[in-house]
Coordinates of C-alpha atoms and ligand atoms in Angstrom, one line a residue:
X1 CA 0.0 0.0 0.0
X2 CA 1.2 3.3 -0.8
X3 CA -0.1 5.2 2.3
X4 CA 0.2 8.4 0.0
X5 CA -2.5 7.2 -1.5
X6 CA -4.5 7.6 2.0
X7 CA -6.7 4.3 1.3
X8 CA -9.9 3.9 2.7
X9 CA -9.5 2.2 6.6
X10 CA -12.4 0.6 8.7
X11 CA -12.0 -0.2 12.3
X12 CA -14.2 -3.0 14.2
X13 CA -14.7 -1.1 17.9
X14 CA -15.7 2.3 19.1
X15 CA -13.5 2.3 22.1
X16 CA -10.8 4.2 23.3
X17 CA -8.3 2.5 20.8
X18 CA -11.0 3.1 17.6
X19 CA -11.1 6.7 18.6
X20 CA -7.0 7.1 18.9
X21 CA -6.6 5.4 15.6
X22 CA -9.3 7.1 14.2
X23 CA -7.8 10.4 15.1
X24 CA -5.1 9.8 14.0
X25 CA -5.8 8.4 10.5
X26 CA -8.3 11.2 10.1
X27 CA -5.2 13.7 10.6
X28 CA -3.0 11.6 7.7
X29 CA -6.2 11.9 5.4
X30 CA -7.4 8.6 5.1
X31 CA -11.7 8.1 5.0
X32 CA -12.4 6.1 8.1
X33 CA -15.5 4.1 9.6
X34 CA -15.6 3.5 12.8
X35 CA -18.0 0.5 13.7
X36 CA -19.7 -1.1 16.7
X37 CA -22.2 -4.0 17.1
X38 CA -25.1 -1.8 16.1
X39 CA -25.0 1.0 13.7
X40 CA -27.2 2.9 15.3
X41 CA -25.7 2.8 18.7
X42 CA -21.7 3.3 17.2
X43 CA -23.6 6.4 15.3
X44 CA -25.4 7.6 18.5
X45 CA -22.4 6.9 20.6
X46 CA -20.0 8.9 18.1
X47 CA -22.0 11.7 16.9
X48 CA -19.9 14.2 18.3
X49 CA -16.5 12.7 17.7
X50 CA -17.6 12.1 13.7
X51 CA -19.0 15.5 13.5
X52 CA -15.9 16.9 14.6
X53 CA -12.9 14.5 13.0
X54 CA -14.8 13.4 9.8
X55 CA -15.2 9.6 10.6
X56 CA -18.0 7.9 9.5
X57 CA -19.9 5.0 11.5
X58 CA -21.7 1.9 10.6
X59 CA -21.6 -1.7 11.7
X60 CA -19.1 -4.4 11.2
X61 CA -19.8 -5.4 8.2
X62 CA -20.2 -1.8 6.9
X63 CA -16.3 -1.2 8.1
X64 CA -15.2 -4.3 6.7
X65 CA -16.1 -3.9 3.3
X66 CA -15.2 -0.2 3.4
X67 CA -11.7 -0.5 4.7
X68 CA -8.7 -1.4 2.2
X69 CA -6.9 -2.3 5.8
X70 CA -9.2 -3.0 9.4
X71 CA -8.3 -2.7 12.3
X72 CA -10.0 -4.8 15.1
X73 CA -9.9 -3.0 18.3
X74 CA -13.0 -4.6 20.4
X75 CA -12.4 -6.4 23.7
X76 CA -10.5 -9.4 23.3
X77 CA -12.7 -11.8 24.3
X78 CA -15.1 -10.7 21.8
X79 CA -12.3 -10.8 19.3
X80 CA -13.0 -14.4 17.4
X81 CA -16.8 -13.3 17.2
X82 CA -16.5 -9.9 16.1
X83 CA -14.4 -11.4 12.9
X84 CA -16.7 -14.9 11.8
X85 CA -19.9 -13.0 10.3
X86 CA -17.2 -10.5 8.7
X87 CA -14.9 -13.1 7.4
X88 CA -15.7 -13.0 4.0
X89 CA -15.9 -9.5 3.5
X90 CA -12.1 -9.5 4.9
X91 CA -10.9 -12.4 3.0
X92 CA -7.5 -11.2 1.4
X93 CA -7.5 -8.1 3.3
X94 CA -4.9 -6.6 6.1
X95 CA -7.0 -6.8 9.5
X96 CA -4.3 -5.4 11.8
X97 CA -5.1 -7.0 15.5
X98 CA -4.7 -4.7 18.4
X99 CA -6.5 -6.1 20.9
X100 CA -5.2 -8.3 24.2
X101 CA -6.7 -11.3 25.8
X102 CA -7.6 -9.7 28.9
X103 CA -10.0 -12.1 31.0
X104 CA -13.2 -10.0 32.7
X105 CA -11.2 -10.1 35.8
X106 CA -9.8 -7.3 37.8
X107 CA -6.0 -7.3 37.6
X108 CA -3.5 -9.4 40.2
X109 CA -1.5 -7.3 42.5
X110 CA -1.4 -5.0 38.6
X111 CA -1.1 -7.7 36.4
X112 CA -3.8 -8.2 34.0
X113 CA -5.3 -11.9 33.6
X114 CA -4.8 -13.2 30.0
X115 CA -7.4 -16.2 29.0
X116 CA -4.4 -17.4 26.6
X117 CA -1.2 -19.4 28.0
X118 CA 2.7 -18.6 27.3
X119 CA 2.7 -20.9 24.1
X120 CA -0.5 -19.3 22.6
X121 CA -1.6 -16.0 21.5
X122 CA -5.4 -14.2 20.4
X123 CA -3.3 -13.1 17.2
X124 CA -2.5 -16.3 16.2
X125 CA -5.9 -18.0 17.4
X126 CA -7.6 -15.5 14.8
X127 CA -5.5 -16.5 12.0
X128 CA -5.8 -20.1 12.6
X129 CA -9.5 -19.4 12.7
X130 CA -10.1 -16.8 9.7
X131 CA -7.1 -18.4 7.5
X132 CA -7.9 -16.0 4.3
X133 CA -7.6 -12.5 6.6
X134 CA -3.9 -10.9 6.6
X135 CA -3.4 -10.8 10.4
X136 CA -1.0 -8.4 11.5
X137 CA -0.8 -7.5 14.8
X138 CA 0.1 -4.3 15.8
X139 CA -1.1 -1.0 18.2
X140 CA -1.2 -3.6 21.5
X141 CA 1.6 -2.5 23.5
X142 CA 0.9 1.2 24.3
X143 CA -2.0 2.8 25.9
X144 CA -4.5 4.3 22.9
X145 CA -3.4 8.1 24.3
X146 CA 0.0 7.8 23.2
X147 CA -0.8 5.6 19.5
X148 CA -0.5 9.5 17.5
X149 CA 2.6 11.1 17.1
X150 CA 3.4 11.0 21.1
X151 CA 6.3 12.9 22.1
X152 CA 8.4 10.2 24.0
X153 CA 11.7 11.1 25.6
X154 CA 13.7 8.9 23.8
X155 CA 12.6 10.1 20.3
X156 CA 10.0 7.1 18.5
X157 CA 9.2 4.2 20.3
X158 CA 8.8 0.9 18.8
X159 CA 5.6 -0.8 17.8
X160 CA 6.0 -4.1 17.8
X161 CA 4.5 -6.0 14.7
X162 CA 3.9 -9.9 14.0
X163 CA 1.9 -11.7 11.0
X164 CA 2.3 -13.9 8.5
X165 CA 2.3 -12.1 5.3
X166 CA 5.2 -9.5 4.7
X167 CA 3.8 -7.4 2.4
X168 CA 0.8 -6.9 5.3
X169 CA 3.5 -6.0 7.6
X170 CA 5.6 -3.5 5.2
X171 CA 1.6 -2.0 4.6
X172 CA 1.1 -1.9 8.8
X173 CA 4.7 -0.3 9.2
X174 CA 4.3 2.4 6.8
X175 CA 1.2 3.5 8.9
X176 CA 3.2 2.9 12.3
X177 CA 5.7 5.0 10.9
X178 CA 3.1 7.9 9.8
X179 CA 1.7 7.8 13.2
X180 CA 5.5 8.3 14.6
X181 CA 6.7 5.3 15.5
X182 CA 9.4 2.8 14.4
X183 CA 7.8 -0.5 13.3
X184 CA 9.5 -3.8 15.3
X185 CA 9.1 -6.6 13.1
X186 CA 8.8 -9.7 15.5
X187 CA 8.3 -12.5 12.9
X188 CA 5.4 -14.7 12.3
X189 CA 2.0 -14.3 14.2
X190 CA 3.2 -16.6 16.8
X191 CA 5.6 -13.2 17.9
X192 CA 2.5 -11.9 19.3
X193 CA 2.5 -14.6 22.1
X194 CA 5.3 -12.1 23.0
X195 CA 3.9 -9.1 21.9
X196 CA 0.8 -9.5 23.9
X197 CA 2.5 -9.5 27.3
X198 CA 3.9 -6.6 26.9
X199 CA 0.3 -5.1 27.1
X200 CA 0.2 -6.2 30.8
X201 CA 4.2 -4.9 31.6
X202 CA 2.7 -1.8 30.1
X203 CA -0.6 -1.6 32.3
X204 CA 1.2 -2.6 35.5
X205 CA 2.8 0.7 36.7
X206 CA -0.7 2.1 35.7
X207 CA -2.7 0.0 38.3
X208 CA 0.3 -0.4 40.5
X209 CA 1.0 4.1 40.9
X210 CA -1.1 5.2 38.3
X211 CA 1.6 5.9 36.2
X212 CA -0.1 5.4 32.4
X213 CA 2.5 8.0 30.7
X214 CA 5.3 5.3 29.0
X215 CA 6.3 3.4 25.8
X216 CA 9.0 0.7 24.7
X217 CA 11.8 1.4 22.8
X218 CA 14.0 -1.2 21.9
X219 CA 18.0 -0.2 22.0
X220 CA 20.9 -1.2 20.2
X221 CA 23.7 -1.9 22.8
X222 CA 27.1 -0.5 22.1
Ligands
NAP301 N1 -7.4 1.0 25.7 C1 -6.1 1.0 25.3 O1 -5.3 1.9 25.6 C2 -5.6 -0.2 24.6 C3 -4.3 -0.2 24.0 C4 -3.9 -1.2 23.2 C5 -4.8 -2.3 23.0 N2 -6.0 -2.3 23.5 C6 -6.9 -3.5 23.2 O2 -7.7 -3.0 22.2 C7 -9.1 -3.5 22.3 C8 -10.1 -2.3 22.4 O3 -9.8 -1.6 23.6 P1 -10.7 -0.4 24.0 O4 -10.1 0.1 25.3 O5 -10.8 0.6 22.9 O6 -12.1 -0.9 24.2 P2 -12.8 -2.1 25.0 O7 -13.5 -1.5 26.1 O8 -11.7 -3.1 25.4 O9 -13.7 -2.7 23.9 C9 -14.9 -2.0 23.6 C10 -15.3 -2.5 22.2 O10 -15.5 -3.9 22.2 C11 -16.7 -4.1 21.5 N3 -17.4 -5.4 21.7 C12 -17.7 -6.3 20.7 N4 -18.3 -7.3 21.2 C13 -18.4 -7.2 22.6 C14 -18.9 -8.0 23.6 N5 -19.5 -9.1 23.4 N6 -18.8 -7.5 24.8 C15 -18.3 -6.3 25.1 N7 -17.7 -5.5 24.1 C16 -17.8 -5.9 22.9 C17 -17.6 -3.0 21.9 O11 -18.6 -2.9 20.9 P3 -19.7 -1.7 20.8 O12 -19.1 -0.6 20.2 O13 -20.8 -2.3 19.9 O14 -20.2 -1.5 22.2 C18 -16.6 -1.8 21.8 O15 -16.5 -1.3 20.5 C19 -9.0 -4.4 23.5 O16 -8.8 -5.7 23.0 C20 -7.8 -3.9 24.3 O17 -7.3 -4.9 25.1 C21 -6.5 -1.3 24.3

């Protein structure tokens, strides 16, 4: 994808991470719906944020056949059913994954419960499951405030990326690196079984001190 050409993007959620990416895709020139469960609800719930960035709303299966790239960005345990009625309207497309497997469960001591093990990831459960989507996941590992151009001490962070198609990835890291940060490649989808993690290391000082103003940055040593 050339992002110049500022192709048409749906995202599946109207959270907090929908909003940030929206934002931020809205301020690089791309047409963007936003989509929740019900169209009239995401439309109700987003009338004031679409009237003043541009997005449009509608329903999943609106945003999937609008967007050239989709992002999913709903809870992840609603991940797996969010995709199936929308499968086939995504076949062949980049979906880029940014949620976690987060359990409804408060966190431990700060440490958010994951329903997936060490040896398993959400990323790589939805592209077992929806083998014709281009699963790339990406935008997990920072809070949705920082996703936009952030200004970060250490100059851009890294955004760690993992999926099985390359020339998904090379389109998800030319849009990490519009929205200021320096793509991480981390291999096939099973990287995000490491990627996701970082989503609780990243939480922890926030429930722990309340501290939610951080990002990673991997550094060369020497
Ligand atoms: N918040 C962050 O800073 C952040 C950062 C990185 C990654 N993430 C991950 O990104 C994803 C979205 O996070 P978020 O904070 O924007 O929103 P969220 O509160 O985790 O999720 C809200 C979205 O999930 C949708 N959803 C679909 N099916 C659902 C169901 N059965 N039950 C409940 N909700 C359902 C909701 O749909 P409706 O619109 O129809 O209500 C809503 O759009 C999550 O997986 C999260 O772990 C979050």
């Amino acid at each position: 994808m050339n992002t110049t050409t500022r192709s048409p993007i749906g995202i599946l959620g109207t959270g907090s991470v929908a909003e940030s990416l929206a934002r931020g895709l809205r301020a690089l020139g791309h047409p963007v719906m936003v989509a929740g469960r019900d169209a009239q609800a995401a439309a109700a719930k987003l009338q004031a944020f679409s009237a003043e960035t541009g997005v449009m709303t509608g329903d999943y299966a609106q945003a999937a056949a609008f967007g050239a790239i989709v992002f999913l960005a709903v809870k992840g345990v609603a991940a797996e059913a969010t995709l199936a009625p929308v499968a086939g309207a995504l076949a062949g497309k980049v979906v880029v994954d940014a949620t976690n497997p987060i359990e409804d469960a408060p966190p431990e001591h700060g440490v958010l419960r994951f329903f997936t093990g060490p040896n398993d990831s959400l990323g790589e459960r939805l592209q077992r499951a929806f083998p014709a989507l281009r699963v790339v996941k990406a935008f997990n590992t920072v809070g949705a405030a920082l996703y936009f151009r952030p200004a970060l001490a250490g100059g851009a962070g890294s955004m760690f990326i993992a999926g099985n198609d390359e020339t998904a990835k090379q389109d998800v890291a030319a849009l990490i690196r519009d929205f200021g940060w320096e793509p991480y490649d981390c291999g096939l989808i099973e990287g995000a079984r490491v990627t996701e993690p970082l989503c609780q290391l990243w939480c922890l000082p926030g429930f722990l001190r309340n501290d939610w103003a951080h990002a990673f940055k991997v550094v060369a040593a020497g």
